[in-house]
Amino acid sequence: MRGSFTLRYAFLSLVLAIFAYLYGLDSRFAPKNGDEYPYMHIVRMTADAGSWLPLQSQMEGIKNTKPPLIFWQGIASTHWASQWSLEYLRWPSVLYTALTAFFLFLAVRRFSGKTQTGFLAALVWLSFFATYRYGRPFLTDPPEVFWISLPFLAILYWGKNAFESKFFFPVLAGICFGLALFAKSFAYIAPATLALGLYYWHWRQWRISQTLIRDLYKLVFIGVLALAVFALWFALDPQPEAVWREFVLGENAGKFTARSSNYLLDLVRGGDSIWMLLLTTLANAGLFTFVLISTLMQCWRERRFLSAEEVLLLLLIAAFLLIFSLPSQRSGRYLLPVMPAFATLIALHWDRLPLWGFRIALLLQGLVLGLLIWLGLNLQLSGFMGEAGSWMYSPIHWVFMAICVVLVIIGFIKREQCKAFALMGCFLTYCALTSSLSPLEGQLGRFSAASIAQVQGKDVWIPCDYRAKDEEYRLLIPGAQLHGYLAKDAGNVDGLTKTYPLVAVQAPLGVTPVICESCQFIGQRMEMRARHSDEEIKAMLLGHIGEHLFVTEYLITTPVSNPDLLSAKDACR
């Protein structure tokens, strides 16, 4: 059958997936969300306090920003912050993601009767960029997706036994949903129980009376048990009033406030509209976005002949879409728990899907690989220098990039390999991205040991472009006392050296800043900037990428002495 997914391709894709998710796990440049550093800050501060609760933070308004499960996870994985590294913080997230993929494989293999389809569902889900972006860093998404998905996967696996269960499955679902709420937010009980209610309704052949009589008490029990698990936070925290004020009212109720003009207008226009929610949900598939679109088109054409399992998957997606269209703050990230359902639909329709979606995926992969190769060649040939040397790749990197390009080209040309190579190409592209930034993970992107030794125990001011940015610098300058200033001022070397006694400043590559006679360079490294102006983005699109994407960061000591600086507002807070 054209484009069939053999066990050989499944094994190769699995190996690539494992490598992609583990390679560069401790990278500062791994795709992630800006929440990771605030979460790290709360973990470190809470661990330093020596107590699981209350959560601790120096950031204004960000302490009880999420339930404590994720922070307890960080405390445990870092051994109370004694093993402080991104790798120690992130490995539980990868474990959660791996477990979700494994149970997805088991469920789909069971109801489809095909091992290849089970592998496909798990691998397609892992190939989604949103899974890669949110499923590896230290974020709330991996445990949330796992615990919400587990009851629905159990239904797909057990079928009738789960629906007819009067005790075991409701208890399992209630505990799982409760742990999901304890990891993310109590708000997820609404879409989870709605989806489960639709499942029961479908099982009773859309007879409302039978559903109410035989299943309503199960839903009530599941919801109450889940909320009871979440309520443990209030029972255990010595400051429950702060939890209510900061998390319930601030973090959750605030999401229903109109973002710009009024609620109804925000629903149909602007960056938080229902259309943007649909678009960002599809975009969660990343390189496989058009494969997902073609799958949904196929489902629509075959809507009268969908299997019971396909209907259940679509009901799950619809429930989450409906509930998360209600808050004024709408984001495809809220739909991450239904991405395994999307992946399963792709796997079930795999052999019947047209090639155009996969060829677009291969084209996108080729564009990303081409950009990475072009950028890498420019950086290596331009001879950008750092304190520890120049930007240089090993021959293995270039061999790997060539293999990636060849695989993408073959997949684009050969119909038989198109689908499988498009799937493998996703994981290769993620590895290529990590490999392309590998020089910054070495000495080129770090201060030397001698520079770090000179700032031990001293107050150092660093640029902050988002809250808790100093947590990243703690990995670069361990032992220093860090304070933040606005990142937009990082290039104002003269002003910064006249204000701070020990400061990190930034300058374009190849440009050594002019400093005062009493000032002294004590270290330098190369850094990749995260935020850019419209003019800089336009310049990079015209080919001036190295000039705006990367900077050289210098540590400078100055004769400034001003004790009042320590009491000034910290830009990282």
Coordinates of C-alpha atoms in Angstrom, one line a residue:
M1 CA 0.0 0.0 0.0
R2 CA 1.3 3.4 -1.0
G3 CA 3.0 5.2 1.9
S4 CA 2.4 2.3 4.4
F5 CA 4.3 2.6 7.7
T6 CA 6.3 -0.6 8.3
L7 CA 7.8 -1.7 11.6
R8 CA 11.2 -0.9 10.1
Y9 CA 10.2 2.7 9.7
A10 CA 8.6 2.7 13.1
F11 CA 11.8 1.5 14.7
L12 CA 14.0 4.1 12.9
S13 CA 11.5 6.9 13.8
L14 CA 11.5 5.8 17.4
V15 CA 15.3 5.9 17.6
L16 CA 15.3 9.4 16.1
A17 CA 12.5 10.5 18.5
I18 CA 14.4 9.3 21.6
F19 CA 17.6 11.0 20.4
A20 CA 15.8 14.3 19.5
Y21 CA 14.2 14.5 22.9
L22 CA 17.3 13.7 24.9
Y23 CA 19.9 15.6 22.7
G24 CA 20.5 19.0 24.1
L25 CA 18.2 18.5 27.0
D26 CA 20.3 20.9 29.1
S27 CA 20.5 23.5 26.4
R28 CA 19.6 27.1 27.2
F29 CA 18.4 27.5 23.6
A30 CA 16.0 24.5 23.6
P31 CA 12.6 25.6 22.3
K32 CA 10.6 26.5 25.4
N33 CA 8.2 29.0 26.9
G34 CA 9.3 32.0 29.0
D35 CA 7.5 30.5 32.1
E36 CA 10.4 28.1 32.7
Y37 CA 12.7 30.6 34.4
P38 CA 10.0 32.0 36.8
Y39 CA 9.2 28.4 37.7
M40 CA 12.9 27.8 38.3
H41 CA 13.0 30.8 40.5
I42 CA 10.1 29.6 42.7
V43 CA 11.7 26.1 43.0
R44 CA 15.0 27.6 44.1
M45 CA 13.5 30.0 46.6
T46 CA 11.1 27.4 48.0
A47 CA 14.0 24.9 48.3
D48 CA 16.2 27.5 50.0
A49 CA 13.3 28.1 52.6
G50 CA 13.5 24.4 53.4
S51 CA 9.8 23.8 53.3
W52 CA 7.4 22.4 50.7
L53 CA 4.8 25.1 51.4
P54 CA 4.2 28.0 51.1
L55 CA 5.8 28.6 47.7
Q56 CA 8.4 31.3 47.8
S57 CA 9.3 34.0 45.3
Q58 CA 10.9 37.4 45.0
M59 CA 8.9 38.3 41.9
E60 CA 6.1 40.8 42.3
G61 CA 2.7 39.1 41.9
I62 CA 4.2 35.7 40.9
K63 CA 4.3 33.3 43.8
N64 CA 1.2 31.1 43.7
T65 CA 1.1 31.3 39.9
K66 CA 0.6 27.6 39.6
P67 CA -0.3 24.7 41.9
P68 CA 2.6 23.2 43.8
L69 CA 3.0 19.9 42.1
I70 CA 5.3 21.2 39.4
F71 CA 7.5 23.0 42.0
W72 CA 7.6 19.9 44.2
Q73 CA 8.7 18.0 41.2
G74 CA 11.6 20.5 40.7
I75 CA 12.6 20.3 44.3
A76 CA 12.7 16.5 44.2
S77 CA 14.5 16.2 40.9
T78 CA 17.2 18.7 41.9
H79 CA 17.5 17.3 45.5
W80 CA 16.4 20.5 47.1
A81 CA 18.3 22.6 44.5
S82 CA 21.6 21.0 45.4
Q83 CA 21.9 19.6 41.8
W84 CA 21.0 22.8 40.0
S85 CA 20.9 22.3 36.3
L86 CA 18.5 22.4 33.4
E87 CA 19.0 18.7 32.9
Y88 CA 18.0 17.8 36.4
L89 CA 14.9 20.1 36.2
R90 CA 13.8 18.8 32.8
W91 CA 14.2 15.0 32.9
P92 CA 10.9 14.5 34.7
S93 CA 9.2 16.4 31.9
V94 CA 10.7 14.1 29.3
L95 CA 9.6 11.1 31.4
Y96 CA 6.0 12.4 31.5
T97 CA 6.1 12.9 27.7
A98 CA 7.5 9.4 27.2
L99 CA 4.8 7.9 29.4
T100 CA 2.1 9.7 27.5
A101 CA 3.5 8.4 24.2
F102 CA 3.7 4.9 25.6
F103 CA 0.1 4.8 26.8
L104 CA -1.1 6.3 23.6
F105 CA 0.7 3.5 21.7
L106 CA -0.9 0.9 23.9
A107 CA -4.4 2.4 23.6
V108 CA -4.3 2.8 19.8
R109 CA -2.7 -0.6 19.2
R110 CA -5.5 -2.2 21.3
F111 CA -8.5 -0.7 19.6
S112 CA -7.1 -0.6 16.1
G113 CA -5.6 -4.1 16.3
K114 CA -2.4 -2.8 14.5
T115 CA 1.0 -2.3 16.1
Q116 CA 2.1 0.0 13.3
T117 CA -0.9 2.3 13.9
G118 CA -0.1 2.4 17.6
F119 CA 3.5 3.4 16.9
L120 CA 2.3 6.0 14.4
A121 CA 0.0 7.7 16.9
A122 CA 2.8 8.0 19.5
L123 CA 5.4 9.1 17.0
V124 CA 3.2 11.6 15.2
W125 CA 2.4 13.2 18.5
L126 CA 6.1 13.3 19.4
S127 CA 6.8 14.9 16.0
F128 CA 4.5 17.9 16.7
F129 CA 6.5 21.0 17.5
A130 CA 4.3 21.9 20.4
T131 CA 5.0 18.5 22.0
Y132 CA 8.8 19.1 21.5
R133 CA 8.6 22.7 22.7
Y134 CA 6.4 22.1 25.8
G135 CA 7.2 18.4 26.5
R136 CA 10.9 18.8 27.4
P137 CA 11.4 22.0 29.4
F138 CA 10.5 22.5 33.1
L139 CA 6.9 23.5 32.5
T140 CA 3.4 22.4 33.7
D141 CA 2.4 21.0 30.4
P142 CA 4.0 17.5 30.5
P143 CA 2.3 16.4 33.7
E144 CA -1.0 18.2 32.7
V145 CA -1.1 16.4 29.3
F146 CA -0.3 13.0 30.9
W147 CA -2.8 13.1 33.7
I148 CA -5.6 14.5 31.5
S149 CA -4.9 12.0 28.7
L150 CA -4.7 8.9 30.9
P151 CA -8.5 8.4 31.6
F152 CA -9.4 9.0 27.9
L153 CA -6.7 6.5 26.8
A154 CA -8.0 4.0 29.3
I155 CA -11.5 4.3 27.7
L156 CA -9.9 3.6 24.3
Y157 CA -8.0 0.6 25.8
W158 CA -10.8 -0.9 28.0
G159 CA -13.8 0.1 26.0
K160 CA -17.0 -1.3 27.5
N161 CA -15.4 -2.2 30.8
A162 CA -14.4 1.4 31.4
F163 CA -17.9 2.8 30.5
E164 CA -19.7 0.2 32.6
S165 CA -17.3 0.5 35.6
K166 CA -19.1 1.9 38.6
F167 CA -16.1 2.4 40.9
F168 CA -12.6 1.6 39.5
F169 CA -12.7 3.8 36.4
P170 CA -14.4 6.8 38.1
V171 CA -11.8 6.6 40.9
L172 CA -9.0 6.4 38.4
A173 CA -10.4 9.3 36.3
G174 CA -11.0 11.4 39.4
I175 CA -7.5 10.9 40.7
C176 CA -5.9 11.5 37.3
F177 CA -7.9 14.7 36.7
G178 CA -7.1 15.8 40.2
L179 CA -3.4 15.5 39.6
A180 CA -3.8 17.4 36.4
L181 CA -5.5 20.2 38.3
F182 CA -2.8 20.0 40.9
A183 CA -0.2 20.5 38.2
K184 CA -1.9 23.2 36.1
S185 CA -5.3 24.7 37.1
F186 CA -8.7 23.7 38.5
A187 CA -10.2 25.2 35.3
Y188 CA -9.3 22.0 33.4
I189 CA -12.0 20.1 35.3
A190 CA -14.6 21.8 33.0
P191 CA -13.3 20.5 29.6
A192 CA -12.3 17.2 31.1
T193 CA -15.7 16.4 32.6
L194 CA -17.5 17.8 29.6
A195 CA -15.6 15.5 27.3
L196 CA -16.2 12.5 29.6
G197 CA -19.9 13.4 29.7
L198 CA -20.0 13.4 25.9
Y199 CA -18.2 10.0 25.9
Y200 CA -20.9 8.6 28.2
W201 CA -23.7 10.1 26.1
H202 CA -22.3 8.6 23.0
W203 CA -21.9 5.2 24.7
R204 CA -25.6 5.4 25.6
Q205 CA -26.4 6.0 21.9
W206 CA -27.2 9.7 22.5
R207 CA -30.1 8.8 25.0
I208 CA -30.1 11.6 27.6
S209 CA -32.3 9.8 30.1
Q210 CA -30.0 6.7 30.1
T211 CA -27.0 8.9 30.5
L212 CA -28.5 10.8 33.4
I213 CA -29.6 7.7 35.2
R214 CA -26.6 5.5 34.7
D215 CA -23.7 7.9 34.3
L216 CA -24.4 11.3 35.8
Y217 CA -23.4 10.2 39.3
K218 CA -20.1 9.0 37.9
L219 CA -19.3 12.4 36.4
V220 CA -20.3 14.1 39.7
F221 CA -18.0 11.7 41.7
I222 CA -15.1 12.2 39.3
G223 CA -15.5 16.0 39.4
V224 CA -15.8 16.1 43.2
L225 CA -12.8 13.7 43.7
A226 CA -10.6 15.8 41.2
L227 CA -11.5 19.1 43.0
A228 CA -10.8 17.4 46.3
V229 CA -7.3 16.5 45.2
F230 CA -6.8 20.1 44.0
A231 CA -8.2 21.4 47.3
L232 CA -5.3 19.7 49.2
W233 CA -3.3 22.9 48.2
F234 CA -5.6 25.0 50.4
A235 CA -5.5 22.4 53.2
L236 CA -1.7 22.1 53.2
D237 CA -0.7 25.7 52.5
P238 CA -0.3 27.8 55.6
Q239 CA -1.4 30.9 53.6
P240 CA -4.6 29.7 51.8
E241 CA -5.9 33.3 51.5
A242 CA -2.9 34.1 49.3
V243 CA -3.6 31.1 47.1
W244 CA -7.2 32.3 46.7
R245 CA -6.2 35.8 45.9
E246 CA -3.2 35.2 43.6
F247 CA -4.2 31.9 41.9
V248 CA -8.0 31.6 41.8
L249 CA -8.8 35.3 41.4
G250 CA -5.7 36.6 39.7
E251 CA -4.4 33.7 37.6
N252 CA -7.7 32.2 36.5
A253 CA -10.7 34.6 37.0
G254 CA -8.7 37.3 35.3
K255 CA -8.6 35.4 32.0
F256 CA -12.3 36.3 31.5
T257 CA -11.7 40.0 31.6
A258 CA -11.9 41.7 28.2
R259 CA -8.4 42.1 26.7
S260 CA -9.0 45.2 24.6
S261 CA -12.5 46.6 23.9
N262 CA -15.2 44.2 25.1
Y263 CA -15.7 40.5 25.5
L264 CA -17.8 39.8 22.4
L265 CA -15.6 41.8 20.1
D266 CA -12.5 40.1 21.4
L267 CA -14.2 36.8 20.6
V268 CA -14.4 37.5 16.9
R269 CA -11.4 39.7 16.2
G270 CA -7.9 40.4 17.4
G271 CA -5.1 38.2 18.7
D272 CA -7.3 36.5 21.2
S273 CA -10.2 35.7 18.9
I274 CA -11.8 32.3 18.4
W275 CA -10.2 32.2 14.9
M276 CA -6.7 32.7 16.4
L277 CA -7.5 29.9 18.9
L278 CA -8.3 27.5 15.9
L279 CA -5.2 28.7 14.0
T280 CA -2.8 28.2 16.9
T281 CA -4.3 24.8 17.8
L282 CA -3.6 23.6 14.2
A283 CA -0.2 25.2 14.4
N284 CA 0.6 23.0 17.5
A285 CA 1.4 20.3 14.9
G286 CA 4.3 22.4 13.6
L287 CA 5.8 20.9 10.5
F288 CA 2.8 18.5 10.3
T289 CA 0.2 21.3 10.3
F290 CA -0.9 20.6 6.8
V291 CA -0.9 16.9 7.4
L292 CA -3.3 17.6 10.3
I293 CA -5.5 19.8 8.0
S294 CA -5.7 17.1 5.4
T295 CA -6.6 14.6 8.1
L296 CA -9.5 16.7 9.3
M297 CA -10.7 17.2 5.7
Q298 CA -10.6 13.4 5.3
C299 CA -12.6 13.0 8.5
W300 CA -15.2 15.4 7.2
R301 CA -15.5 13.5 3.9
E302 CA -15.9 10.2 5.8
R303 CA -18.0 11.6 8.6
R304 CA -20.8 9.1 8.0
F305 CA -18.4 6.2 8.3
L306 CA -16.3 7.2 11.2
S307 CA -15.5 4.5 13.8
A308 CA -16.7 4.8 17.4
E309 CA -13.1 5.6 18.5
E310 CA -12.8 8.4 15.9
V311 CA -16.0 9.9 17.1
L312 CA -14.8 9.8 20.7
L313 CA -11.5 11.5 19.7
L314 CA -13.4 14.3 17.9
L315 CA -15.7 14.7 20.9
L316 CA -12.7 15.2 23.1
I317 CA -11.3 17.9 20.8
A318 CA -14.6 19.6 20.5
A319 CA -15.1 19.8 24.3
F320 CA -11.7 21.4 24.9
L321 CA -12.3 23.8 22.0
L322 CA -15.7 24.9 23.3
I323 CA -14.5 25.4 26.9
F324 CA -11.3 27.3 26.0
S325 CA -13.1 29.6 23.6
L326 CA -14.9 31.1 26.6
P327 CA -12.0 32.9 28.4
S328 CA -10.9 36.2 26.8
Q329 CA -7.3 34.9 26.8
R330 CA -7.3 32.2 24.1
S331 CA -4.3 30.2 23.2
G332 CA -3.6 27.0 21.3
R333 CA -1.4 26.0 24.3
Y334 CA -4.6 25.3 26.3
L335 CA -5.4 22.6 23.7
L336 CA -2.2 20.6 24.2
P337 CA -4.1 17.8 26.0
V338 CA -6.0 17.1 22.8
M339 CA -3.0 16.9 20.5
P340 CA -2.7 13.1 21.2
A341 CA -6.2 12.8 19.8
F342 CA -5.2 14.7 16.7
A343 CA -2.1 12.4 16.3
T344 CA -4.3 9.4 16.6
L345 CA -6.6 10.6 13.9
I346 CA -3.6 11.1 11.6
A347 CA -2.4 7.6 12.4
L348 CA -5.8 6.0 11.7
H349 CA -6.1 7.8 8.3
W350 CA -2.3 7.5 7.5
D351 CA -2.6 5.1 4.5
R352 CA -5.5 7.1 2.9
L353 CA -4.0 10.6 3.4
P354 CA -3.0 12.5 0.3
L355 CA 0.7 13.2 -0.2
W356 CA 0.4 17.0 -0.5
G357 CA 0.4 17.5 3.3
F358 CA 3.5 15.5 3.8
R359 CA 5.3 17.2 0.9
I360 CA 4.5 20.6 2.5
A361 CA 6.0 19.2 5.7
L362 CA 9.2 18.1 3.8
L363 CA 9.3 21.5 2.1
L364 CA 9.2 23.2 5.4
Q365 CA 11.9 20.9 6.8
G366 CA 14.0 21.7 3.8
L367 CA 13.6 25.5 4.3
V368 CA 14.5 25.2 8.0
L369 CA 17.6 23.0 7.2
G370 CA 18.6 25.4 4.4
L371 CA 18.4 28.4 6.8
L372 CA 20.4 26.6 9.4
I373 CA 23.1 25.5 6.9
W374 CA 23.3 29.1 5.5
L375 CA 23.5 30.6 8.9
G376 CA 26.1 28.1 10.1
L377 CA 28.3 28.6 7.1
N378 CA 28.2 32.4 7.5
L379 CA 29.1 32.2 11.1
Q380 CA 31.9 29.7 10.6
L381 CA 33.4 31.5 7.6
S382 CA 33.0 34.9 9.0
G383 CA 35.4 34.0 11.9
F384 CA 33.3 35.5 14.7
M385 CA 35.6 35.3 17.7
G386 CA 34.9 34.8 21.4
E387 CA 37.1 34.6 24.5
A388 CA 37.4 30.8 24.0
G389 CA 37.8 30.8 20.2
S390 CA 35.7 31.1 17.0
W391 CA 32.4 29.7 15.9
M392 CA 33.3 26.3 14.6
Y393 CA 31.4 23.1 13.9
S394 CA 32.8 19.6 13.9
P395 CA 32.8 17.6 10.6
I396 CA 30.1 15.4 12.2
H397 CA 27.7 18.3 12.2
W398 CA 28.1 18.9 8.5
V399 CA 27.8 15.2 7.7
F400 CA 24.6 15.1 9.8
M401 CA 23.2 18.2 8.0
A402 CA 23.9 16.6 4.6
I403 CA 22.1 13.4 5.7
C404 CA 19.1 15.4 6.7
V405 CA 18.9 17.3 3.4
V406 CA 19.3 14.0 1.4
L407 CA 16.5 12.4 3.4
V408 CA 14.2 15.3 2.8
I409 CA 14.9 15.4 -0.9
I410 CA 14.3 11.6 -1.3
G411 CA 11.1 11.9 0.7
F412 CA 9.9 14.7 -1.5
I413 CA 10.7 12.8 -4.7
K414 CA 9.8 9.2 -3.9
R415 CA 6.1 8.6 -3.2
E416 CA 6.7 5.3 -1.3
Q417 CA 8.9 7.0 1.2
C418 CA 7.3 10.4 1.4
K419 CA 5.1 9.9 4.5
A420 CA 7.7 8.0 6.6
F421 CA 10.5 10.3 5.7
A422 CA 8.4 13.4 6.5
L423 CA 7.8 11.9 9.9
M424 CA 11.5 11.1 10.5
G425 CA 12.4 14.5 9.0
C426 CA 10.6 16.3 11.9
F427 CA 12.9 14.7 14.5
L428 CA 16.0 15.3 12.3
T429 CA 15.1 18.9 12.0
Y430 CA 14.8 19.3 15.8
C431 CA 18.3 17.6 16.1
A432 CA 19.7 19.9 13.4
L433 CA 18.4 23.0 15.3
T434 CA 20.1 21.8 18.5
S435 CA 23.3 20.9 16.6
S436 CA 23.4 24.3 14.8
L437 CA 23.5 26.1 18.2
S438 CA 26.0 23.7 19.8
P439 CA 28.9 26.2 19.6
L440 CA 27.1 28.5 22.1
E441 CA 26.7 25.6 24.5
G442 CA 30.5 25.3 24.6
Q443 CA 33.1 27.7 25.8
L444 CA 32.2 30.2 23.1
G445 CA 28.9 30.9 24.8
R446 CA 30.2 30.8 28.4
F447 CA 32.5 32.9 30.6
S448 CA 35.8 31.4 31.4
A449 CA 36.5 29.8 34.8
A450 CA 38.9 32.7 35.6
S451 CA 36.1 35.2 34.9
I452 CA 33.6 33.4 37.0
A453 CA 36.1 33.2 39.9
Q454 CA 36.5 37.0 39.9
V455 CA 32.8 37.6 40.5
Q456 CA 32.2 35.0 43.2
G457 CA 30.0 36.5 45.9
K458 CA 29.9 39.9 44.1
D459 CA 26.9 41.9 42.9
V460 CA 26.6 41.7 39.1
W461 CA 24.0 43.5 37.0
I462 CA 22.7 41.6 34.0
P463 CA 20.2 42.5 31.2
C464 CA 16.7 41.2 31.7
D465 CA 14.2 40.9 28.8
Y466 CA 11.7 38.9 30.8
R467 CA 11.1 38.0 34.4
A468 CA 13.5 35.7 36.3
K469 CA 16.0 36.0 33.4
D470 CA 18.6 35.9 36.2
E471 CA 17.9 32.2 36.6
E472 CA 19.6 31.6 33.3
Y473 CA 22.6 33.7 34.3
R474 CA 22.9 31.7 37.5
L475 CA 23.8 28.8 35.3
L476 CA 26.4 30.9 33.5
I477 CA 27.8 32.8 36.5
P478 CA 27.3 30.5 39.5
G479 CA 28.1 32.1 42.9
A480 CA 27.5 35.7 41.8
Q481 CA 24.8 37.9 43.4
L482 CA 22.7 38.8 40.4
H483 CA 20.5 42.0 39.8
G484 CA 18.7 43.0 36.6
Y485 CA 18.4 46.0 34.4
L486 CA 16.3 46.4 31.3
A487 CA 17.7 44.5 28.4
K488 CA 16.9 47.3 26.0
D489 CA 19.8 49.3 27.7
A490 CA 22.3 46.5 27.2
G491 CA 24.0 48.3 24.4
N492 CA 24.4 51.6 26.3
V493 CA 27.9 50.7 27.5
D494 CA 28.8 54.3 28.6
G495 CA 25.6 54.7 30.7
L496 CA 25.9 51.2 32.3
T497 CA 29.5 51.6 33.3
K498 CA 28.7 54.9 34.9
T499 CA 25.9 53.3 36.9
Y500 CA 26.9 49.9 38.1
P501 CA 30.2 48.6 39.7
L502 CA 30.1 45.2 38.0
V503 CA 27.9 44.9 34.9
A504 CA 27.3 42.7 31.8
V505 CA 27.0 44.8 28.6
Q506 CA 26.4 43.7 25.0
A507 CA 28.0 44.9 21.8
P508 CA 27.7 43.8 18.1
L509 CA 29.9 40.9 17.1
G510 CA 33.4 42.1 16.3
V511 CA 33.0 45.4 18.1
T512 CA 34.9 46.0 21.3
P513 CA 33.1 48.7 23.4
V514 CA 35.0 51.7 24.5
I515 CA 35.2 51.9 28.3
C516 CA 36.7 54.3 30.9
E517 CA 40.3 54.1 31.9
S518 CA 39.4 52.8 35.3
C519 CA 37.1 50.2 33.9
Q520 CA 38.3 46.6 33.2
F521 CA 37.1 43.8 31.0
I522 CA 37.1 40.6 33.1
G523 CA 35.3 38.3 30.7
Q524 CA 33.3 37.9 27.5
R525 CA 31.1 35.4 25.7
M526 CA 28.9 35.1 22.6
E527 CA 25.1 35.3 23.1
M528 CA 22.0 34.9 21.0
R529 CA 19.4 37.6 21.5
A530 CA 15.8 36.6 22.1
R531 CA 13.9 39.8 21.2
H532 CA 14.3 42.2 18.3
S533 CA 12.8 45.4 16.9
D534 CA 10.9 45.6 13.7
E535 CA 13.9 47.1 12.0
E536 CA 16.2 44.4 13.2
I537 CA 13.8 41.7 12.0
K538 CA 13.7 43.3 8.5
A539 CA 17.5 43.5 8.4
M540 CA 17.7 39.8 9.3
L541 CA 15.3 38.9 6.5
L542 CA 17.6 40.8 4.1
G543 CA 20.5 38.6 5.2
H544 CA 22.1 40.4 8.1
I545 CA 21.3 37.7 10.6
G546 CA 24.6 37.4 12.4
E547 CA 24.7 41.1 13.0
H548 CA 21.4 41.2 14.9
L549 CA 20.8 37.6 16.1
F550 CA 24.1 37.4 18.0
V551 CA 26.0 39.7 20.3
T552 CA 29.1 39.7 22.4
E553 CA 28.5 40.1 26.1
Y554 CA 31.3 41.6 28.3
L555 CA 31.7 41.5 32.0
I556 CA 33.1 44.9 33.1
T557 CA 34.2 46.1 36.5
T558 CA 34.0 49.9 37.1
P559 CA 35.0 52.3 39.9
V560 CA 31.3 53.1 40.6
S561 CA 30.3 52.7 44.3
N562 CA 26.6 53.2 45.1
P563 CA 25.1 51.2 48.0
D564 CA 21.6 52.4 47.0
L565 CA 21.7 50.3 43.9
L566 CA 21.0 47.2 46.0
S567 CA 17.6 48.6 47.1
A568 CA 16.6 49.8 43.6
K569 CA 14.0 47.9 41.6
D570 CA 15.3 44.7 40.0
A571 CA 14.2 44.4 36.3
C572 CA 14.2 40.6 36.6
R573 CA 11.6 40.8 39.3

